[in-house]
Coordinates of C-alpha atoms and ligand atoms in Angstrom, one line a residue:
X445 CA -0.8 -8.4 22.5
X446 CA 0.6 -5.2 23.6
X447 CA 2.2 -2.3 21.7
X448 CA 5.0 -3.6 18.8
X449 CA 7.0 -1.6 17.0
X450 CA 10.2 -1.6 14.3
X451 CA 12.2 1.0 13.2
X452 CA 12.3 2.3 9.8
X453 CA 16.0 3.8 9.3
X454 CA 17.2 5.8 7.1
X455 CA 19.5 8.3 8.4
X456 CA 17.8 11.6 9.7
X457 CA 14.8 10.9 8.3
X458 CA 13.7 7.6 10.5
X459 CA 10.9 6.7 12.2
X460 CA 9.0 4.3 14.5
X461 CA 5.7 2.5 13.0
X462 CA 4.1 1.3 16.4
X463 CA 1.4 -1.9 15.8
X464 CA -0.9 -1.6 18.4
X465 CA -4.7 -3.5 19.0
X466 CA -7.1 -1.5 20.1
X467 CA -5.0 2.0 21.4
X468 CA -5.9 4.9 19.6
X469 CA -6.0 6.7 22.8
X470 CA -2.6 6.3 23.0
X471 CA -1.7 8.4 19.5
X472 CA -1.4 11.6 21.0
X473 CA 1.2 10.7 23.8
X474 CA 3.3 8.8 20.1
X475 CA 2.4 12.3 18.3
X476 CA 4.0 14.4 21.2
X477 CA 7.2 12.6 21.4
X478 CA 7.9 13.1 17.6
X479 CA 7.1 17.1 16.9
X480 CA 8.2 20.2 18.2
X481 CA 5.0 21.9 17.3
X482 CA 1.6 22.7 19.1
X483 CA -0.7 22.3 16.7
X484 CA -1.9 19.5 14.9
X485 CA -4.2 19.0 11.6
X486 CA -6.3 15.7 11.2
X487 CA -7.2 15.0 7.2
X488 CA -9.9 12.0 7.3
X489 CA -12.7 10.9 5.0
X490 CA -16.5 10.4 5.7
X491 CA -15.9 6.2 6.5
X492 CA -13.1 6.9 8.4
X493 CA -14.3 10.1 10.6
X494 CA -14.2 8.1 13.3
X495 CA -11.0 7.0 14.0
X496 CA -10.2 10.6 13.3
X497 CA -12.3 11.9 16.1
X498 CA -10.7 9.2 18.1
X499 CA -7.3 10.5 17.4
X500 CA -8.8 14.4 17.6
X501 CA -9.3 13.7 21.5
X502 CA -6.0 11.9 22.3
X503 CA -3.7 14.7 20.3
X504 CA -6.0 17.0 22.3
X505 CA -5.5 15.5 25.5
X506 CA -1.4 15.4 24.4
X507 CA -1.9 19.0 24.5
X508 CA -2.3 19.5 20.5
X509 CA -4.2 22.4 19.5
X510 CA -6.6 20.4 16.6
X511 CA -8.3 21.2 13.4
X512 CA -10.2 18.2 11.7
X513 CA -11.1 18.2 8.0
X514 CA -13.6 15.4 6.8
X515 CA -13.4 14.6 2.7
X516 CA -15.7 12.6 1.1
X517 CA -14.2 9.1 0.3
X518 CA -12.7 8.0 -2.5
X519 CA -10.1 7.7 -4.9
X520 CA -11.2 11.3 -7.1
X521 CA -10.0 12.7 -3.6
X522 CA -6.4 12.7 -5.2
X523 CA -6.6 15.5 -7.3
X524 CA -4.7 18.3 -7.4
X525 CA -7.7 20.5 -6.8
X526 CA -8.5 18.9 -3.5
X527 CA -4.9 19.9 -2.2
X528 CA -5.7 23.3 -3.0
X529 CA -8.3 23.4 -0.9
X530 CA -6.5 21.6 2.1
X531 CA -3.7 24.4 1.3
X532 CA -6.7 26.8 1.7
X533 CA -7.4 25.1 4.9
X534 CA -3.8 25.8 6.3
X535 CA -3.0 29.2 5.6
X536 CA -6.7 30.0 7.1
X537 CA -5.7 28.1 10.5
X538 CA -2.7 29.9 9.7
X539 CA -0.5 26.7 9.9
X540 CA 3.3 27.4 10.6
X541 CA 6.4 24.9 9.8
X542 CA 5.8 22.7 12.7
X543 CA 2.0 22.1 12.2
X544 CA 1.3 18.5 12.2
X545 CA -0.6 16.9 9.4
X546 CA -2.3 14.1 10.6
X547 CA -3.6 11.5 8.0
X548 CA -6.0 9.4 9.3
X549 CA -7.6 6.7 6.5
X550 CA -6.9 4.5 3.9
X551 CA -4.3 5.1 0.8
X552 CA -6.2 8.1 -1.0
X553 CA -6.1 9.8 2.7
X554 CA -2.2 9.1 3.2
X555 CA -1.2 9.9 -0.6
X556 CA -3.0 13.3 0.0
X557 CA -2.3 14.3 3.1
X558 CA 1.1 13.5 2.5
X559 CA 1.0 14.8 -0.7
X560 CA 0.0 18.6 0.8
X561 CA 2.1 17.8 3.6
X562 CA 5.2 17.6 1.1
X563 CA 5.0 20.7 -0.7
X564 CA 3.2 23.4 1.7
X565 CA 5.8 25.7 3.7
X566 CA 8.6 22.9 1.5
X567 CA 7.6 20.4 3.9
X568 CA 5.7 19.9 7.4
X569 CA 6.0 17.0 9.6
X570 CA 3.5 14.1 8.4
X571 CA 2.1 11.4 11.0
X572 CA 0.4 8.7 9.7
X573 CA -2.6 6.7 10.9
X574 CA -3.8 4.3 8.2
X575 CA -7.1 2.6 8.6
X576 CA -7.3 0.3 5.9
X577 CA -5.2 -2.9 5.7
X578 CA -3.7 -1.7 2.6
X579 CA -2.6 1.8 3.9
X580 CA -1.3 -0.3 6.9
X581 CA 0.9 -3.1 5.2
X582 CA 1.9 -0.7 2.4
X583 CA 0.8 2.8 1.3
X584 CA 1.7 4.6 4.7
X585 CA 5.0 3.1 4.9
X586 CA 7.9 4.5 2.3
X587 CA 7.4 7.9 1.9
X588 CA 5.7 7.7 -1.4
X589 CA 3.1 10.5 -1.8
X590 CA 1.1 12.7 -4.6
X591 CA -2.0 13.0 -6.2
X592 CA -3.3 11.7 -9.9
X593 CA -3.1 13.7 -13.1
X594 CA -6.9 13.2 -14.7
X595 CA -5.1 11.2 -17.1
X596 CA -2.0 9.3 -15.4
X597 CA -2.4 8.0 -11.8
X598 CA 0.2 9.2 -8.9
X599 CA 1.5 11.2 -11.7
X600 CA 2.1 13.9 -9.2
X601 CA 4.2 13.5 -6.2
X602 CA 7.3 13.3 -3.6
X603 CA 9.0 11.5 -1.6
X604 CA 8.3 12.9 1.4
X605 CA 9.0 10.5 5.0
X606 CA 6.1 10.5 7.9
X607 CA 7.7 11.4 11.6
X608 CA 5.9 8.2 12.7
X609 CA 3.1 5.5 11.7
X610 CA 0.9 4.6 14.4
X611 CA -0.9 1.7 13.4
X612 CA -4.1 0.3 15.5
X613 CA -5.3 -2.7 13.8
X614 CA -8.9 -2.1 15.7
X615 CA -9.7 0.2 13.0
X616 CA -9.8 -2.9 10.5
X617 CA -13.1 -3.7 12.2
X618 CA -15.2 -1.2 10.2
X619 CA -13.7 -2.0 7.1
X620 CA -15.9 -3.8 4.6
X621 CA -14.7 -7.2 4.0
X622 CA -13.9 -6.7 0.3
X623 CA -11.4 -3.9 1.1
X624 CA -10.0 -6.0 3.6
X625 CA -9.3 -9.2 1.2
X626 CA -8.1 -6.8 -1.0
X627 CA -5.3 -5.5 1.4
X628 CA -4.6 -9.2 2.3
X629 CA -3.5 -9.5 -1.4
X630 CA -0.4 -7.2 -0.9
X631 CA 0.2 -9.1 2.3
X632 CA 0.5 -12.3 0.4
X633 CA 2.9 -10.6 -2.1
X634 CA 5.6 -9.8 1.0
X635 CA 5.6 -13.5 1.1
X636 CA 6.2 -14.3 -2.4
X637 CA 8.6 -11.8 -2.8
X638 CA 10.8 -12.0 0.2
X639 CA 9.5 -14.3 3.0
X640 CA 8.7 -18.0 2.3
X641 CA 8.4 -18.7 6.2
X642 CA 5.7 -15.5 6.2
X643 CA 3.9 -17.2 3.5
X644 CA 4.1 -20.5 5.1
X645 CA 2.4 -18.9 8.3
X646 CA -0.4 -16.9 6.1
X647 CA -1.3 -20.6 5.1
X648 CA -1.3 -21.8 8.4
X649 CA -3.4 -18.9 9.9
X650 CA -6.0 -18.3 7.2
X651 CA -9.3 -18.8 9.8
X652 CA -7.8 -16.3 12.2
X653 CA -6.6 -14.0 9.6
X654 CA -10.5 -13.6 8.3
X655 CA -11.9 -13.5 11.4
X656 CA -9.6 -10.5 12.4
X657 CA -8.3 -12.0 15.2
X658 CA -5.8 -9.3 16.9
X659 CA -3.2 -11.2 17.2
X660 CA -3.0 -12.4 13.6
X661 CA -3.4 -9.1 12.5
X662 CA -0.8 -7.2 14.0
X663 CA 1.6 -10.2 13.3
X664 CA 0.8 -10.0 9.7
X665 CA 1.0 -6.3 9.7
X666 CA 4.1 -5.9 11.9
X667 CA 5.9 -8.5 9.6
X668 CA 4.9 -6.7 6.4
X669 CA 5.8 -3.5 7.3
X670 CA 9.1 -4.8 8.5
X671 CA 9.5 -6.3 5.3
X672 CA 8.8 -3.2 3.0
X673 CA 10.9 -1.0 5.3
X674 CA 13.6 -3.4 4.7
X675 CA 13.3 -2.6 0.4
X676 CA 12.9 1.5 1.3
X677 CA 16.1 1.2 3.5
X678 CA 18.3 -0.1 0.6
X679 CA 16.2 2.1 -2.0
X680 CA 14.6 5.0 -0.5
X681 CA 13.7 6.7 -3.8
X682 CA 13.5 3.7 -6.4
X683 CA 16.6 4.4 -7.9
X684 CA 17.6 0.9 -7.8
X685 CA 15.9 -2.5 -9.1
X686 CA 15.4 -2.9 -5.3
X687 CA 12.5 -1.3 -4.7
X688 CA 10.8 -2.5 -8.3
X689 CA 10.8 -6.1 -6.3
X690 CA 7.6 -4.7 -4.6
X691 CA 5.8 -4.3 -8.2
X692 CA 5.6 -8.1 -8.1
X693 CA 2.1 -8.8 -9.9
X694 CA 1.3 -5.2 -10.6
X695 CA 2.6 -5.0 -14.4
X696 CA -0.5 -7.0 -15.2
X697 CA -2.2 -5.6 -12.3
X698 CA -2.0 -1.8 -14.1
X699 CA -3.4 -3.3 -16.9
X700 CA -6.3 -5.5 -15.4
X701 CA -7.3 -2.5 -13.9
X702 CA -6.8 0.0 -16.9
X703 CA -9.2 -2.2 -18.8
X704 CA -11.9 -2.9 -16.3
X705 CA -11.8 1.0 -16.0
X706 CA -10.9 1.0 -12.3
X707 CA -14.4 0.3 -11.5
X708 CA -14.6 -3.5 -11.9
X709 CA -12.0 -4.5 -9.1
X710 CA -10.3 -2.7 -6.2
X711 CA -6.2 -3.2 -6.4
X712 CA -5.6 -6.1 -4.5
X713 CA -7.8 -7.5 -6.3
X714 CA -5.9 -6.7 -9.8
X715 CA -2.7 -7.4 -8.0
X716 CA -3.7 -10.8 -7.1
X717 CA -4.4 -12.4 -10.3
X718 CA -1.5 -10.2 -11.8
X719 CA 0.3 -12.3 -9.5
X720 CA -1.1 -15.7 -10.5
X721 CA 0.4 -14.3 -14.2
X722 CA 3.0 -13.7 -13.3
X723 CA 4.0 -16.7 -11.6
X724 CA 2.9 -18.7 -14.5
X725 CA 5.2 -16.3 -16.5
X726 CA 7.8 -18.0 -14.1
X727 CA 6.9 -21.4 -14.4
X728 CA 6.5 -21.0 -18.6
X729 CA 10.3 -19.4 -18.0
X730 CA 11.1 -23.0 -16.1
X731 CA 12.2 -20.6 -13.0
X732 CA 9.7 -22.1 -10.7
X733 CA 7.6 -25.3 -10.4
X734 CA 3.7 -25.4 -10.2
X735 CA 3.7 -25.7 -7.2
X736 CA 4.6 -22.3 -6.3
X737 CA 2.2 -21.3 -8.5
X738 CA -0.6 -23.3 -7.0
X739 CA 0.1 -22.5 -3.3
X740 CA -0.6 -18.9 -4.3
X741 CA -3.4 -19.8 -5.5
X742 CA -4.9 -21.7 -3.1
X743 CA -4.2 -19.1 -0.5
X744 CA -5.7 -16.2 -2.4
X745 CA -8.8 -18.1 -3.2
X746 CA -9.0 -18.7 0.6
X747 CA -9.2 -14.6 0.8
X748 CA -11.5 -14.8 -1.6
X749 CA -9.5 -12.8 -4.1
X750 CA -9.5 -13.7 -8.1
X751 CA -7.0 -15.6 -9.4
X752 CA -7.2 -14.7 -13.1
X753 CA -8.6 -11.6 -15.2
X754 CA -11.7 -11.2 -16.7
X755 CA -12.1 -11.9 -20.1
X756 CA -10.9 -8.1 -21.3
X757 CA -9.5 -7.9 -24.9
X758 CA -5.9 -9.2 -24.7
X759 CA -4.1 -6.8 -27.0
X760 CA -6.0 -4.2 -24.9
X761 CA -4.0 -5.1 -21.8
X762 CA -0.6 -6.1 -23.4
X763 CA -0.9 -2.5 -25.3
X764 CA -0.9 -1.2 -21.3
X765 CA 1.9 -3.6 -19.9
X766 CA 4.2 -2.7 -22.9
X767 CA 3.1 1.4 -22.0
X768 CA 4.4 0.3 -17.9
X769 CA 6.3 2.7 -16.2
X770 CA 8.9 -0.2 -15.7
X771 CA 9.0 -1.4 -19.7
X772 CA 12.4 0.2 -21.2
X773 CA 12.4 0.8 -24.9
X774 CA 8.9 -1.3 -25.7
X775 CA 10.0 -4.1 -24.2
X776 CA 8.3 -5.3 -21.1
X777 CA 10.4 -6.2 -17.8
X778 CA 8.3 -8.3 -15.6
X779 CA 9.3 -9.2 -11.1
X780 CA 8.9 -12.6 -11.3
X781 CA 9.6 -15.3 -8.5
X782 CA 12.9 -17.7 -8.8
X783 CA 11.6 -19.8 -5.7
X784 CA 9.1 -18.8 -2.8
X785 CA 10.4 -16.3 -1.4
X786 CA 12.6 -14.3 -3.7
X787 CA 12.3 -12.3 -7.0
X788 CA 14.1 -10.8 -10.0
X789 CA 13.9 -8.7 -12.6
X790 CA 13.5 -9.6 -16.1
X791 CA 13.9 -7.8 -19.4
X792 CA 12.6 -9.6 -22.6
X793 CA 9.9 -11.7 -21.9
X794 CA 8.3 -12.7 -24.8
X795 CA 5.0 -11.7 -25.7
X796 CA 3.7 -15.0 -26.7
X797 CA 4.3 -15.9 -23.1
X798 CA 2.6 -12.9 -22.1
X799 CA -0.2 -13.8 -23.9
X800 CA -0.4 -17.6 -22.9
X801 CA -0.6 -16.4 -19.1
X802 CA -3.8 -14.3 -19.7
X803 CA -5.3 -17.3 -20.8
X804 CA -7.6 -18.9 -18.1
Ligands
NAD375 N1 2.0 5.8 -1.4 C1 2.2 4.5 -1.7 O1 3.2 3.9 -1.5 C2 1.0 3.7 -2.1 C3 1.1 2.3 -2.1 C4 -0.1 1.6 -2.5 C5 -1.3 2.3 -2.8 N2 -1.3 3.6 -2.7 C6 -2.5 4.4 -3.0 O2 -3.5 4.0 -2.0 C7 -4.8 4.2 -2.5 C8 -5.6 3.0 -2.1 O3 -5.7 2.9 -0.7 P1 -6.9 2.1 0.0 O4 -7.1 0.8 -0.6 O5 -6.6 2.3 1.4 O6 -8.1 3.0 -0.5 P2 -9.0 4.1 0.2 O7 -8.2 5.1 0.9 O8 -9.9 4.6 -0.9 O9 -9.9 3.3 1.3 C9 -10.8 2.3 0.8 C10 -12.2 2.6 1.3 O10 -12.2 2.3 2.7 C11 -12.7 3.4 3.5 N3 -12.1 3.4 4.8 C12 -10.9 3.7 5.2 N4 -10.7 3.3 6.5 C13 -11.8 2.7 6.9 C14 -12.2 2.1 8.1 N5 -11.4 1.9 9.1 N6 -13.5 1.6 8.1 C15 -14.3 1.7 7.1 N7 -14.0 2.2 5.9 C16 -12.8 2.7 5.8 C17 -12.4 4.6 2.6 O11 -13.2 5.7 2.9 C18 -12.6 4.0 1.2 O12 -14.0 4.1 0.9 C19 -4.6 4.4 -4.0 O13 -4.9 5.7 -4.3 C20 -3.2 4.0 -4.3 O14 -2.6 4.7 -5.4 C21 -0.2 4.3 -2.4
ZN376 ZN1 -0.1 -2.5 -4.8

């Protein structure tokens, strides 16, 4: 399939994300078209280096002067103390207003780079090249970046909108199949949320879907990006219930992962039985029949993603979900699905419901 793309728009600050199989090459030509300026800084991490050096010889090639800094992986990346030292890294080049930063790698990568993007010189153009299936379908699109505060995640950040996404889903083939289920789980929740016929073809195309087939994967990721940029244009900076629609699963998500520490599952994986909750949150509210309920579940079981927490201490995790950045006075306000394919907002759930849903 060649080239896609959709349009993101919201006023001076839109932008193209481009869906392409297996065109990296092609980057520096997108990059070009989109920035005034001459030179161009690549931010990567060691399992992603790669597909940065990959996008190092196209933006040279475009006529990009290039710098390329390599961080070690992971999520302790975010931290105000690495920005420093990518803020070091710029004033050494020296970088000027129009030096492109160039994030190429998962979410950490795009929340960072974005991050030091946001607030160096007030502001330098950002492109985005996410390589994980979660940076692709979600992280990279929005404008959401920052860093964590050691003791509140993306506690620190800005909106702050990329010039462009450019999207190769060949960069999926490197990533290890865990990460990959676990982006799949935020791809399921674009159907719950907004898109029954999406969900519909995510149950239809599960085989190609984990074999990575191209063509799946740039449907899935075109249509999921369309869908989020969709929310951001009516609620750019989550000032509305809008945009909360896209927590769907994550109240109880937050709190699966506070009390596994962050180290017993990766997000998707929290979101995904966070979702199952909820949507028996829905069903115990009479909103939905089972049936919803068990069609999510059937499909994330196909991804191999868990469909119910671990057996943490419950008052542990309703403690969390009542601590949410969404709860307003104590009380909790849970996204939770009115039919396949649409969501609200509800205040005052009661907690003994909460409680029965954490039940296996
Ligand atoms: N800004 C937003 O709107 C937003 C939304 C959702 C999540 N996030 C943030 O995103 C982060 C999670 O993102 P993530 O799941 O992409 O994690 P990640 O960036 O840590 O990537 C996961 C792992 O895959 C590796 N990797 C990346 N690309 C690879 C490739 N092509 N091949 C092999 N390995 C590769 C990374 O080095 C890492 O080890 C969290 O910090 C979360 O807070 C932000
Ligand atoms: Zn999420």
């Amino acid at each position: 399939m060649a080239e896609q793309s959709l349009r993101v728009n919201l006023g001076q600050r839109s932008y193209d994300i481009a869906v392409t199989a297996d065109a990296l090459r092609d980057v520096g030509v997108f990059a070009h078209a989109r920035s005034q300026g001459k030179n161009a800084v690549i931010i990567t991490d060691e399992n992603a280096r790669v597909h940065g050096q990959a996008v190092h010889t196209s933006l040279a090639a475009a006529g990009f002067r290039v710098a390329i800094v390599i961080r070690v992986a992971g999520e302790s990346q975010k931290s105000l103390e690495s920005a420093g030292q990518l803020y070091d890294v710029l004033i050494d080049l020296p970088a000027d207003r129009r030096t492109l930063v160039v994030a190429v790698g998962g979410g950490v990568i795009g929340d960072l780079a974005g991050f030091v993007a946001a607030t160096y010189a007030r502001g330098l153009p950002l492109l985005m090249v996410p390589t994980t299936l979660l940076a692709m379908v979600d992280s990279s699109v929005g404008g959401k970046v920052g860093v964590n505060h050691p003791r509140a995640k993306n506690m620190i950040g800005a909106f702050h909108q990329p010039i462009g996404v450019f999207i190769d889903v060949a960069t999926l083939d490197t990533l290890p199949e865990r990460e990959f289920h676990s982006g799949l789980a935020e791809v399921v929740k674009y159907g719950v949320i907004l898109d029954a016929g999406f969900f519909e073809y995510l149950e239809k195309n599960v085989d190609a879907i984990l074999k990575r087939e191209p063509t799946a994967i740039q449907h899935i990721v075109l249509r999921s990006c369309a869908l989020k940029a969709k929310i951001v244009e009516q609620d750019e900076r989550e000032e509305t219930d809008i945009r909360a629609k896209l927590n769907y699963g994550h109240t109880f998500a937050h709190a699966f992962e506070i009390a596994g520490g962050y180290g017993a599952w990766l997000h998707g994986e929290a979101v995904s039985a966070g979702m199952v909750c909820a949507s028996r949150l829905a069903e115990r509210r009479g909103l939905i029949e089972r049936e919803v309920s068990e069609r999510q579940i059937r499909l994330l079981k196909a991804f191999s993603l868990p469909t119910s927490p671990l057996r943490w201490p419950h008052d542990e995790m309703l403690a969390t979900m009542r601590k949410d950045k969404k709860a307003v006075g104590g009380q909790m306000r849970f996204v939770l699905p009115t039919r396949l394919g649409d969501v609200a907002l509800f205040d005052n759930v009661p907690e003994a419901d909460v409680r029965a849903v954490l039940q296996h």
